PDB file of C-alpha atoms and ligand atoms in Angstrom:
ATOM      1  CA  MET E   2      51.865 -37.285  -7.069  1.00 46.00           C
ATOM      2  CA  GLN E   3      50.746 -34.369  -5.076  1.00 49.00           C
ATOM      3  CA  ASN E   4      53.588 -32.026  -5.221  1.00 69.00           C
ATOM      4  CA  SER E   5      52.596 -30.192  -2.208  1.00 94.00           C
ATOM      5  CA  SER E   6      52.583 -32.861  -0.017  1.00 98.00           C
ATOM      6  CA  LEU E   7      55.376 -32.688   2.358  1.00 98.00           C
ATOM      7  CA  VAL E   8      57.431 -36.071   3.147  1.00 98.00           C
ATOM      8  CA  THR E   9      60.636 -34.502   3.552  1.00 97.00           C
ATOM      9  CA  LEU E  10      62.409 -31.119   3.898  1.00 97.00           C
ATOM     10  CA  ALA E  11      65.560 -32.589   2.357  1.00 95.00           C
ATOM     11  CA  ASN E  12      64.588 -30.684  -1.302  1.00 94.00           C
ATOM     12  CA  HIS E  13      63.429 -27.242   0.604  1.00 97.00           C
ATOM     13  CA  SER E  14      65.204 -24.621  -0.395  1.00 98.00           C
ATOM     14  CA  ARG E  15      66.880 -22.619   1.784  1.00 98.00           C
ATOM     15  CA  ASP E  16      64.485 -19.011   0.906  1.00 98.00           C
ATOM     16  CA  LYS E  17      61.700 -22.038   1.515  1.00 98.00           C
ATOM     17  CA  ILE E  18      62.692 -22.916   4.783  1.00 98.00           C
ATOM     18  CA  GLU E  19      63.139 -19.298   5.544  1.00 98.00           C
ATOM     19  CA  TYR E  20      59.935 -18.318   4.253  1.00 98.00           C
ATOM     20  CA  LEU E  21      58.064 -21.240   6.499  1.00 98.00           C
ATOM     21  CA  ILE E  22      59.864 -19.536   9.457  1.00 98.00           C
ATOM     22  CA  ARG E  23      57.935 -16.323   8.798  1.00 98.00           C
ATOM     23  CA  MET E  24      54.615 -18.292   8.030  1.00 98.00           C
ATOM     24  CA  ALA E  25      55.442 -19.864  11.562  1.00 98.00           C
ATOM     25  CA  ARG E  26      56.149 -16.378  12.858  1.00 98.00           C
ATOM     26  CA  GLU E  27      52.908 -14.939  12.038  1.00 98.00           C
ATOM     27  CA  PHE E  28      51.171 -17.640  13.856  1.00 98.00           C
ATOM     28  CA  GLU E  29      53.225 -17.251  16.956  1.00 98.00           C
ATOM     29  CA  GLN E  30      51.952 -13.796  16.733  1.00 97.00           C
ATOM     30  CA  ASN E  31      48.519 -14.925  16.260  1.00 98.00           C
ATOM     31  CA  PRO E  32      47.627 -18.744  16.133  1.00 98.00           C
ATOM     32  CA  ASN E  33      43.944 -17.853  15.806  1.00 98.00           C
ATOM     33  CA  ARG E  34      43.121 -17.173  12.228  1.00 98.00           C
ATOM     34  CA  ARG E  35      40.631 -19.121  10.573  1.00 97.00           C
ATOM     35  CA  LEU E  36      42.181 -19.922   6.945  1.00 98.00           C
ATOM     36  CA  LEU E  37      40.708 -23.252   6.918  1.00 98.00           C
ATOM     37  CA  GLU E  38      36.875 -22.777   7.284  1.00 97.00           C
ATOM     38  CA  GLY E  39      34.866 -25.840   5.683  1.00 97.00           C
ATOM     39  CA  LYS E  40      38.020 -27.371   5.234  1.00 98.00           C
ATOM     40  CA  VAL E  41      38.702 -31.181   7.278  1.00 98.00           C
ATOM     41  CA  VAL E  42      42.313 -32.588   7.763  1.00 98.00           C
ATOM     42  CA  ALA E  43      42.593 -36.031   8.828  1.00 98.00           C
ATOM     43  CA  THR E  44      45.217 -37.283  11.393  1.00 98.00           C
ATOM     44  CA  LEU E  45      46.324 -40.898  10.678  1.00 98.00           C
ATOM     45  CA  PHE E  46      48.617 -42.045  13.304  1.00 98.00           C
ATOM     46  CA  PHE E  47      49.508 -45.673  12.754  1.00 98.00           C
ATOM     47  CA  GLU E  48      52.210 -45.254  15.800  1.00 96.00           C
ATOM     48  CA  PRO E  49      52.118 -43.891  19.045  1.00 96.00           C
ATOM     49  CA  SER E  50      52.216 -40.079  19.728  1.00 97.00           C
ATOM     50  CA  THR E  51      51.377 -37.344  22.367  1.00 98.00           C
ATOM     51  CA  ARG E  52      52.819 -34.037  20.814  1.00 98.00           C
ATOM     52  CA  THR E  53      52.827 -34.409  16.890  1.00 98.00           C
ATOM     53  CA  ARG E  54      49.382 -35.753  16.902  1.00 98.00           C
ATOM     54  CA  LEU E  55      48.045 -32.758  19.215  1.00 98.00           C
ATOM     55  CA  SER E  56      49.476 -30.103  17.999  1.00 98.00           C
ATOM     56  CA  PHE E  57      48.345 -31.071  14.485  1.00 98.00           C
ATOM     57  CA  GLU E  58      45.151 -31.510  15.586  1.00 98.00           C
ATOM     58  CA  THR E  59      45.130 -27.933  17.553  1.00 98.00           C
ATOM     59  CA  ALA E  60      46.919 -26.043  14.727  1.00 98.00           C
ATOM     60  CA  ALA E  61      43.806 -27.393  12.328  1.00 98.00           C
ATOM     61  CA  ASN E  62      41.716 -26.745  15.054  1.00 98.00           C
ATOM     62  CA  ARG E  63      42.962 -22.781  15.256  1.00 98.00           C
ATOM     63  CA  LEU E  64      43.107 -22.774  11.949  1.00 98.00           C
ATOM     64  CA  GLY E  65      39.361 -23.230  11.455  1.00 98.00           C
ATOM     65  CA  ALA E  66      39.456 -26.831  10.118  1.00 98.00           C
ATOM     66  CA  ARG E  67      37.228 -30.002  11.448  1.00 98.00           C
ATOM     67  CA  VAL E  68      39.895 -32.834  12.413  1.00 98.00           C
ATOM     68  CA  ILE E  69      39.163 -36.794  11.758  1.00 98.00           C
ATOM     69  CA  GLY E  70      41.229 -39.528  12.437  1.00 98.00           C
ATOM     70  CA  PHE E  71      42.830 -42.068  14.644  1.00 98.00           C
ATOM     71  CA  ALA E  72      45.435 -42.229  17.227  1.00 98.00           C
ATOM     72  CA  ASP E  73      45.432 -46.046  17.617  1.00 97.00           C
ATOM     73  CA  PRO E  74      45.447 -48.470  14.194  1.00 97.00           C
ATOM     74  CA  LYS E  75      43.720 -50.950  16.002  1.00 96.00           C
ATOM     75  CA  VAL E  76      40.158 -49.509  16.001  1.00 95.00           C
ATOM     76  CA  THR E  77      40.599 -49.480  12.265  1.00 97.00           C
ATOM     77  CA  SER E  78      39.772 -51.578   9.359  1.00 96.00           C
ATOM     78  CA  GLY E  79      43.359 -52.216   9.149  1.00 96.00           C
ATOM     79  CA  THR E  80      42.993 -54.953  11.882  1.00 97.00           C
ATOM     80  CA  LYS E  81      40.717 -56.545   9.144  1.00 97.00           C
ATOM     81  CA  GLY E  82      42.969 -56.465   6.635  1.00 97.00           C
ATOM     82  CA  GLU E  83      42.685 -53.550   4.888  1.00 97.00           C
ATOM     83  CA  THR E  84      45.919 -52.094   3.250  1.00 98.00           C
ATOM     84  CA  LEU E  85      47.480 -48.787   3.582  1.00 98.00           C
ATOM     85  CA  LYS E  86      46.759 -47.713   0.380  1.00 98.00           C
ATOM     86  CA  ASP E  87      42.724 -48.743   0.380  1.00 98.00           C
ATOM     87  CA  THR E  88      43.067 -46.822   3.917  1.00 98.00           C
ATOM     88  CA  ILE E  89      44.537 -43.589   1.819  1.00 98.00           C
ATOM     89  CA  MET E  90      42.212 -43.668  -0.954  1.00 98.00           C
ATOM     90  CA  MET E  91      39.137 -43.968   1.394  1.00 97.00           C
ATOM     91  CA  VAL E  92      40.092 -41.485   3.536  1.00 98.00           C
ATOM     92  CA  SER E  93      41.027 -38.844   0.616  1.00 98.00           C
ATOM     93  CA  ASN E  94      37.062 -38.903   0.062  1.00 98.00           C
ATOM     94  CA  TYR E  95      36.792 -37.033   3.318  1.00 98.00           C
ATOM     95  CA  ALA E  96      39.184 -34.984   4.050  1.00 98.00           C
ATOM     96  CA  ASP E  97      41.496 -32.190   2.041  1.00 98.00           C
ATOM     97  CA  VAL E  98      44.815 -33.233   3.482  1.00 98.00           C
ATOM     98  CA  ILE E  99      45.920 -35.870   5.500  1.00 98.00           C
ATOM     99  CA  VAL E 100      48.707 -35.975   7.905  1.00 98.00           C
ATOM    100  CA  MET E 101      50.270 -39.247   8.635  1.00 98.00           C
ATOM    101  CA  ARG E 102      52.450 -41.351  10.413  1.00 98.00           C
ATOM    102  CA  HIS E 103      53.588 -44.839   9.909  1.00 98.00           C
ATOM    103  CA  TYR E 104      56.114 -47.618  11.435  1.00 96.00           C
ATOM    104  CA  LEU E 105      57.690 -48.178   8.058  1.00 97.00           C
ATOM    105  CA  GLU E 106      60.090 -46.283   6.171  1.00 97.00           C
ATOM    106  CA  GLY E 107      58.983 -45.028   2.623  1.00 98.00           C
ATOM    107  CA  ALA E 108      55.316 -44.945   3.508  1.00 98.00           C
ATOM    108  CA  ALA E 109      54.853 -40.959   3.555  1.00 98.00           C
ATOM    109  CA  GLN E 110      56.458 -41.348   0.193  1.00 98.00           C
ATOM    110  CA  TYR E 111      54.121 -44.129  -1.087  1.00 98.00           C
ATOM    111  CA  ALA E 112      50.988 -42.075   0.321  1.00 98.00           C
ATOM    112  CA  SER E 113      51.969 -39.319  -1.396  1.00 98.00           C
ATOM    113  CA  GLU E 114      52.095 -41.123  -4.558  1.00 97.00           C
ATOM    114  CA  ILE E 115      48.699 -42.366  -4.768  1.00 97.00           C
ATOM    115  CA  ALA E 116      46.759 -39.711  -2.636  1.00 97.00           C
ATOM    116  CA  PRO E 117      44.648 -37.128  -4.707  1.00 97.00           C
ATOM    117  CA  VAL E 118      45.178 -35.030  -1.400  1.00 98.00           C
ATOM    118  CA  PRO E 119      48.485 -33.816   0.114  1.00 98.00           C
ATOM    119  CA  ILE E 120      50.480 -36.084   2.741  1.00 98.00           C
ATOM    120  CA  VAL E 121      52.135 -34.188   5.481  1.00 98.00           C
ATOM    121  CA  ASN E 122      54.360 -36.931   6.928  1.00 98.00           C
ATOM    122  CA  ALA E 123      54.251 -36.967  10.679  1.00 98.00           C
ATOM    123  CA  GLY E 124      57.383 -39.313  11.129  1.00 97.00           C
ATOM    124  CA  ASP E 125      57.702 -42.644   8.579  1.00 97.00           C
ATOM    125  CA  GLY E 126      59.773 -45.122  10.670  1.00 94.00           C
ATOM    126  CA  ALA E 127      63.356 -44.018  11.300  1.00 92.00           C
ATOM    127  CA  ASN E 128      63.442 -42.304   8.328  1.00 95.00           C
ATOM    128  CA  GLN E 129      62.144 -38.580   8.371  1.00 96.00           C
ATOM    129  CA  HIS E 130      60.311 -36.738  10.626  1.00 97.00           C
ATOM    130  CA  PRO E 131      60.011 -32.966   8.687  1.00 98.00           C
ATOM    131  CA  SER E 132      57.511 -30.964  10.769  1.00 98.00           C
ATOM    132  CA  GLN E 133      59.455 -31.811  13.813  1.00 98.00           C
ATOM    133  CA  THR E 134      62.213 -30.545  11.743  1.00 98.00           C
ATOM    134  CA  MET E 135      60.152 -27.168  10.782  1.00 98.00           C
ATOM    135  CA  LEU E 136      59.490 -26.715  14.757  1.00 98.00           C
ATOM    136  CA  ASP E 137      63.266 -27.578  15.578  1.00 98.00           C
ATOM    137  CA  LEU E 138      64.587 -25.037  12.766  1.00 98.00           C
ATOM    138  CA  TYR E 139      62.375 -22.200  14.053  1.00 98.00           C
ATOM    139  CA  THR E 140      63.487 -23.209  17.711  1.00 98.00           C
ATOM    140  CA  ILE E 141      67.090 -22.850  16.697  1.00 98.00           C
ATOM    141  CA  ASN E 142      66.353 -19.559  14.630  1.00 98.00           C
ATOM    142  CA  GLN E 143      64.472 -18.430  17.502  1.00 98.00           C
ATOM    143  CA  THR E 144      66.615 -18.967  20.313  1.00 98.00           C
ATOM    144  CA  GLN E 145      70.433 -18.466  18.384  1.00 98.00           C
ATOM    145  CA  GLY E 146      69.196 -15.147  16.308  1.00 98.00           C
ATOM    146  CA  ARG E 147      70.532 -17.146  12.909  1.00 98.00           C
ATOM    147  CA  LEU E 148      70.755 -20.717  11.517  1.00 98.00           C
ATOM    148  CA  ASP E 149      74.027 -20.543   9.895  1.00 98.00           C
ATOM    149  CA  ASP E 150      77.378 -21.213  11.461  1.00 98.00           C
ATOM    150  CA  LEU E 151      76.375 -23.060  14.576  1.00 98.00           C
ATOM    151  CA  ASN E 152      77.346 -25.797  16.526  1.00 98.00           C
ATOM    152  CA  ILE E 153      75.184 -28.576  17.322  1.00 98.00           C
ATOM    153  CA  TYR E 154      75.551 -31.591  19.252  1.00 98.00           C
ATOM    154  CA  MET E 155      73.194 -34.988  18.549  1.00 98.00           C
ATOM    155  CA  VAL E 156      73.227 -37.357  21.459  1.00 98.00           C
ATOM    156  CA  GLY E 157      71.790 -40.562  22.022  1.00 96.00           C
ATOM    157  CA  ASP E 158      69.926 -42.719  19.482  1.00 95.00           C
ATOM    158  CA  LEU E 159      71.477 -41.618  15.867  1.00 97.00           C
ATOM    159  CA  LYS E 160      70.678 -44.524  14.347  1.00 95.00           C
ATOM    160  CA  TYR E 161      67.022 -44.964  14.276  1.00 93.00           C
ATOM    161  CA  GLY E 162      66.098 -41.054  15.924  1.00 95.00           C
ATOM    162  CA  ARG E 163      64.122 -39.789  12.539  1.00 96.00           C
ATOM    163  CA  THR E 164      64.429 -36.104  14.159  1.00 97.00           C
ATOM    164  CA  VAL E 165      68.195 -35.991  14.157  1.00 98.00           C
ATOM    165  CA  HIS E 166      68.022 -37.424  10.251  1.00 97.00           C
ATOM    166  CA  SER E 167      65.674 -35.137   9.306  1.00 97.00           C
ATOM    167  CA  LEU E 168      67.226 -32.212  11.240  1.00 98.00           C
ATOM    168  CA  LEU E 169      70.823 -32.908   9.768  1.00 98.00           C
ATOM    169  CA  MET E 170      69.713 -33.137   5.925  1.00 98.00           C
ATOM    170  CA  ALA E 171      67.762 -29.674   6.231  1.00 98.00           C
ATOM    171  CA  MET E 172      70.553 -28.034   8.090  1.00 98.00           C
ATOM    172  CA  ARG E 173      72.291 -28.279   4.354  1.00 97.00           C
ATOM    173  CA  HIS E 174      72.001 -24.433   3.758  1.00 98.00           C
ATOM    174  CA  PHE E 175      73.316 -23.216   7.050  1.00 98.00           C
ATOM    175  CA  ASN E 176      76.952 -24.482   7.516  1.00 98.00           C
ATOM    176  CA  PRO E 177      76.458 -26.100  10.696  1.00 98.00           C
ATOM    177  CA  THR E 178      79.265 -28.021  12.533  1.00 98.00           C
ATOM    178  CA  PHE E 179      77.361 -31.232  13.873  1.00 98.00           C
ATOM    179  CA  HIS E 180      79.068 -33.384  16.344  1.00 98.00           C
ATOM    180  CA  PHE E 181      77.683 -36.555  17.201  1.00 98.00           C
ATOM    181  CA  ILE E 182      77.340 -38.938  20.369  1.00 98.00           C
ATOM    182  CA  ALA E 183      76.008 -42.211  20.511  1.00 96.00           C
ATOM    183  CA  PRO E 184      76.823 -45.626  21.806  1.00 94.00           C
ATOM    184  CA  ASP E 185      78.553 -47.598  18.803  1.00 93.00           C
ATOM    185  CA  GLU E 186      75.125 -49.549  18.187  1.00 92.00           C
ATOM    186  CA  LEU E 187      73.520 -46.045  17.742  1.00 94.00           C
ATOM    187  CA  ALA E 188      75.810 -44.688  15.979  1.00 96.00           C
ATOM    188  CA  MET E 189      74.812 -41.936  12.867  1.00 98.00           C
ATOM    189  CA  PRO E 190      74.381 -44.186  10.194  1.00 97.00           C
ATOM    190  CA  ASP E 191      77.031 -44.360   7.350  1.00 98.00           C
ATOM    191  CA  ILE E 192      74.238 -42.781   4.798  1.00 97.00           C
ATOM    192  CA  TYR E 193      73.776 -39.482   6.918  1.00 98.00           C
ATOM    193  CA  LYS E 194      77.715 -39.396   7.040  1.00 98.00           C
ATOM    194  CA  ARG E 195      78.027 -39.468   3.597  1.00 98.00           C
ATOM    195  CA  TYR E 196      75.603 -36.759   2.983  1.00 98.00           C
ATOM    196  CA  CYS E 197      77.286 -34.569   5.412  1.00 98.00           C
ATOM    197  CA  GLU E 198      80.228 -35.510   2.740  1.00 98.00           C
ATOM    198  CA  GLU E 199      78.210 -34.641  -0.145  1.00 98.00           C
ATOM    199  CA  TYR E 200      77.359 -31.226   0.816  1.00 97.00           C
ATOM    200  CA  GLY E 201      80.395 -30.312   2.768  1.00 98.00           C
ATOM    201  CA  ILE E 202      79.130 -30.185   6.027  1.00 98.00           C
ATOM    202  CA  ARG E 203      81.337 -31.105   8.641  1.00 98.00           C
ATOM    203  CA  TYR E 204      81.183 -33.208  11.565  1.00 98.00           C
ATOM    204  CA  VAL E 205      82.703 -34.994  14.235  1.00 98.00           C
ATOM    205  CA  GLU E 206      81.840 -38.117  15.981  1.00 98.00           C
ATOM    206  CA  HIS E 207      82.858 -38.518  20.473  1.00 96.00           C
ATOM    207  CA  GLN E 208      83.034 -40.637  22.427  1.00 92.00           C
ATOM    208  CA  ASP E 209      82.724 -38.571  25.652  1.00 94.00           C
ATOM    209  CA  PHE E 210      80.109 -36.896  26.981  1.00 97.00           C
ATOM    210  CA  THR E 211      81.500 -34.272  29.521  1.00 97.00           C
ATOM    211  CA  ALA E 212      81.326 -30.734  30.501  1.00 98.00           C
ATOM    212  CA  ASP E 213      84.658 -30.094  27.950  1.00 98.00           C
ATOM    213  CA  THR E 214      83.058 -31.947  25.248  1.00 97.00           C
ATOM    214  CA  ILE E 215      80.139 -29.810  25.085  1.00 98.00           C
ATOM    215  CA  SER E 216      82.100 -26.445  25.614  1.00 98.00           C
ATOM    216  CA  ASP E 217      81.478 -24.887  22.318  1.00 98.00           C
ATOM    217  CA  ALA E 218      77.667 -26.219  21.579  1.00 98.00           C
ATOM    218  CA  ASP E 219      75.186 -23.805  20.698  1.00 98.00           C
ATOM    219  CA  ILE E 220      72.602 -26.399  20.502  1.00 98.00           C
ATOM    220  CA  LEU E 221      72.777 -29.578  22.747  1.00 98.00           C
ATOM    221  CA  TYR E 222      69.963 -31.823  20.617  1.00 98.00           C
ATOM    222  CA  MET E 223      69.154 -34.920  23.204  1.00 98.00           C
ATOM    223  CA  THR E 224      67.259 -37.892  22.062  1.00 97.00           C
ATOM    224  CA  ARG E 225      65.799 -40.982  23.687  1.00 95.00           C
ATOM    225  CA  VAL E 226      66.903 -44.400  22.905  1.00 94.00           C
ATOM    226  CA  GLN E 227      64.045 -46.011  21.348  1.00 90.00           C
ATOM    227  CA  LYS E 228      63.066 -49.383  23.014  1.00 91.00           C
ATOM    228  CA  GLU E 229      60.431 -49.921  20.492  1.00 89.00           C
ATOM    229  CA  ARG E 230      62.811 -49.884  17.620  1.00 88.00           C
ATOM    230  CA  PHE E 231      65.292 -52.512  19.352  1.00 90.00           C
ATOM    231  CA  VAL E 232      64.948 -56.191  18.183  1.00 89.00           C
ATOM    232  CA  ASP E 233      67.432 -57.572  20.787  1.00 91.00           C
ATOM    233  CA  LEU E 234      66.119 -55.875  24.144  1.00 92.00           C
ATOM    234  CA  ASP E 235      69.215 -56.871  25.920  1.00 92.00           C
ATOM    235  CA  GLU E 236      71.071 -54.574  23.506  1.00 90.00           C
ATOM    236  CA  TYR E 237      68.321 -51.848  24.649  1.00 92.00           C
ATOM    237  CA  GLU E 238      69.436 -52.704  28.069  1.00 92.00           C
ATOM    238  CA  ARG E 239      73.150 -52.333  27.508  1.00 91.00           C
ATOM    239  CA  VAL E 240      72.922 -48.778  25.513  1.00 91.00           C
ATOM    240  CA  LYS E 241      70.035 -47.030  27.017  1.00 92.00           C
ATOM    241  CA  ASP E 242      71.824 -45.297  30.138  1.00 91.00           C
ATOM    242  CA  ARG E 243      74.986 -44.526  28.219  1.00 92.00           C
ATOM    243  CA  TYR E 244      74.783 -40.875  27.729  1.00 94.00           C
ATOM    244  CA  LEU E 245      72.733 -39.036  29.739  1.00 96.00           C
ATOM    245  CA  LEU E 246      72.622 -35.291  30.780  1.00 98.00           C
ATOM    246  CA  LYS E 247      73.582 -34.520  34.067  1.00 98.00           C
ATOM    247  CA  ARG E 248      73.185 -30.948  35.569  1.00 98.00           C
ATOM    248  CA  ASP E 249      77.399 -30.580  36.237  1.00 98.00           C
ATOM    249  CA  MET E 250      77.958 -31.052  32.501  1.00 98.00           C
ATOM    250  CA  LEU E 251      76.642 -27.582  31.926  1.00 98.00           C
ATOM    251  CA  LYS E 252      78.983 -25.652  34.013  1.00 98.00           C
ATOM    252  CA  LYS E 253      81.395 -24.735  30.993  1.00 98.00           C
ATOM    253  CA  ALA E 254      78.033 -23.921  28.486  1.00 98.00           C
ATOM    254  CA  ARG E 255      78.137 -21.093  26.136  1.00 98.00           C
ATOM    255  CA  PRO E 256      75.610 -18.472  27.644  1.00 98.00           C
ATOM    256  CA  ASN E 257      73.640 -19.122  24.401  1.00 98.00           C
ATOM    257  CA  MET E 258      73.593 -22.526  24.207  1.00 98.00           C
ATOM    258  CA  LYS E 259      70.232 -24.582  24.578  1.00 98.00           C
ATOM    259  CA  ILE E 260      69.072 -27.946  25.090  1.00 98.00           C
ATOM    260  CA  LEU E 261      66.450 -29.291  22.919  1.00 98.00           C
ATOM    261  CA  HIS E 262      65.024 -32.139  22.670  1.00 98.00           C
ATOM    262  CA  PRO E 263      61.925 -33.413  20.400  1.00 98.00           C
ATOM    263  CA  LEU E 264      60.421 -35.401  23.748  1.00 97.00           C
ATOM    264  CA  PRO E 265      59.172 -37.723  24.877  1.00 96.00           C
ATOM    265  CA  ARG E 266      62.444 -37.946  27.778  1.00 97.00           C
ATOM    266  CA  VAL E 267      63.010 -40.938  29.697  1.00 95.00           C
ATOM    267  CA  ASN E 268      65.861 -40.263  31.880  1.00 95.00           C
ATOM    268  CA  GLU E 269      68.600 -38.839  29.211  1.00 97.00           C
ATOM    269  CA  ILE E 270      68.115 -35.081  30.836  1.00 98.00           C
ATOM    270  CA  GLU E 271      68.091 -35.092  34.340  1.00 98.00           C
ATOM    271  CA  TYR E 272      65.068 -33.224  35.767  1.00 98.00           C
ATOM    272  CA  SER E 273      66.839 -30.403  37.545  1.00 98.00           C
ATOM    273  CA  ILE E 274      68.363 -29.400  34.264  1.00 98.00           C
ATOM    274  CA  ASP E 275      64.775 -28.318  33.383  1.00 98.00           C
ATOM    275  CA  GLU E 276      64.993 -25.066  36.223  1.00 97.00           C
ATOM    276  CA  THR E 277      68.118 -24.282  34.249  1.00 98.00           C
ATOM    277  CA  PRO E 278      68.114 -21.408  31.453  1.00 98.00           C
ATOM    278  CA  TYR E 279      69.910 -24.204  28.746  1.00 98.00           C
ATOM    279  CA  ALA E 280      66.413 -26.204  28.830  1.00 98.00           C
ATOM    280  CA  TYR E 281      64.299 -25.184  26.215  1.00 98.00           C
ATOM    281  CA  TYR E 282      62.462 -28.290  24.854  1.00 98.00           C
ATOM    282  CA  PHE E 283      59.312 -27.204  26.544  1.00 98.00           C
ATOM    283  CA  GLN E 284      59.171 -23.949  24.168  1.00 98.00           C
ATOM    284  CA  GLN E 285      60.330 -26.069  21.427  1.00 98.00           C
ATOM    285  CA  ALA E 286      57.557 -28.379  21.597  1.00 98.00           C
ATOM    286  CA  ARG E 287      55.091 -25.293  22.162  1.00 98.00           C
ATOM    287  CA  ASN E 288      56.800 -23.782  18.739  1.00 98.00           C
ATOM    288  CA  GLY E 289      55.049 -27.226  17.088  1.00 98.00           C
ATOM    289  CA  LEU E 290      51.745 -25.880  17.485  1.00 98.00           C
ATOM    290  CA  TYR E 291      52.875 -22.646  15.116  1.00 98.00           C
ATOM    291  CA  ALA E 292      55.380 -24.664  12.928  1.00 98.00           C
ATOM    292  CA  ARG E 293      52.466 -27.114  11.991  1.00 98.00           C
ATOM    293  CA  GLN E 294      49.856 -24.303  11.082  1.00 98.00           C
ATOM    294  CA  ALA E 295      52.670 -22.876   8.923  1.00 98.00           C
ATOM    295  CA  LEU E 296      52.923 -26.506   6.886  1.00 98.00           C
ATOM    296  CA  ILE E 297      49.047 -27.626   6.656  1.00 98.00           C
ATOM    297  CA  CYS E 298      48.712 -24.075   5.231  1.00 98.00           C
ATOM    298  CA  ASP E 299      51.627 -24.527   2.885  1.00 98.00           C
ATOM    299  CA  VAL E 300      50.561 -28.000   1.364  1.00 98.00           C
ATOM    300  CA  LEU E 301      46.953 -26.506   0.881  1.00 98.00           C
ATOM    301  CA  GLY E 302      48.252 -23.243  -1.090  1.00 97.00           C
ATOM    302  CA  ILE E 303      47.693 -20.839   1.955  1.00 98.00           C
ATOM    303  CA  SER E 304      50.645 -18.413   1.309  1.00 98.00           C
ATOM    304  CA  LEU E 305      52.314 -15.904   3.657  1.00 98.00           C
ATOM    305  CA  ASP E 306      50.284 -12.806   2.438  1.00 98.00           C
ATOM    306  CA  ASP E 307      46.984 -15.080   3.206  1.00 98.00           C
ATOM    307  CA  ILE E 308      48.032 -15.542   6.677  1.00 98.00           C
ATOM    308  CA  LYS E 309      49.120 -12.054   7.133  1.00 97.00           C
ATOM    309  CA  LYS E 310      45.586 -10.377   5.674  1.00 96.00           C
ATOM    310  CA  LYS E 311      43.877 -12.846   8.180  1.00 89.00           C
ATOM    311  CA  LEU E 312      43.986 -11.263  11.599  1.00 78.00           C
TER     312      LEU E 312
HETATM  313  N1   CP C 425      58.805 -35.642  18.996  1.00 68.03           N
HETATM  314  C1   CP C 425      56.949 -35.910  18.727  1.00 68.03           C
HETATM  315  O1   CP C 425      57.313 -36.901  17.555  1.00 68.03           O
HETATM  316  O2   CP C 425      56.788 -36.404  19.580  1.00 68.03           O
HETATM  317  P1   CP C 425      55.304 -37.929  19.715  1.00 68.03           P
HETATM  318  O3   CP C 425      56.010 -39.227  19.417  1.00 68.03           O
HETATM  319  O4   CP C 425      54.813 -37.515  21.382  1.00 68.03           O
HETATM  320  O5   CP C 425      54.514 -37.042  18.617  1.00 68.03           O
END
């Protein structure tokens, strides 16, 4: 197994997370640092993506690397029956690091166990999305001035939402209080509630989603109900509009409250909210570039000192 692969942030220490935030902050000051001259970054996307793939590719380009890969598995030899194992072994011949999104939970772990180069998990099914979590942590720290002692509301698809699963686990060092708001069909799975209990993390489950419910939120983390994860589309139709954020629900919000969303959005945040000081999801997506530059460097053994020296 490649120890430097990034499959999850759940095992990262508080110090490591804070170190990665400092790395990302360097890249925010100057993203154009050619630390990866002569390297090749492969992006293998077995599931659709806009932000994750493009920000990883931008990160690699701004670091001076070259990028190979695919955005659509239909154009690969997987359609001829090639296995994930063989694909990973082949691409390892060409690239120094592989960024992979896959629809199967555990695919990134599996790839990290067989690949001779580092694997970066760009999302595996409903399981984990560590690079999203890194940019979420960066954004929370940026907007709140800290990661400790925050009220974090998670709303929408908490069952299949890999972004909320990943974030919940990485926040264990920072004494959060989580508030879960989801249709019963999409409630936070027991495994993550048990995780909270194991680490002494407080959580509250709400049925209501009103101005009063969210009045003490520091972070309101909205998510999309993911149609593509439903086997029964009638169930999707029943739940998809259950928890929508309307502008008038912000009238009691704390001044520091920020609305985050991993995006894409469908209809769960009213468009007029984009104009309010609470909306922060587009800046959040921008932070994905800096966070992913930090993660690529980290898995390739490039340190914060190396980054600071490369102005
Ligand atoms: N947040 C996120 O993973 O977006 P994409 O699916 O567009 O990559």
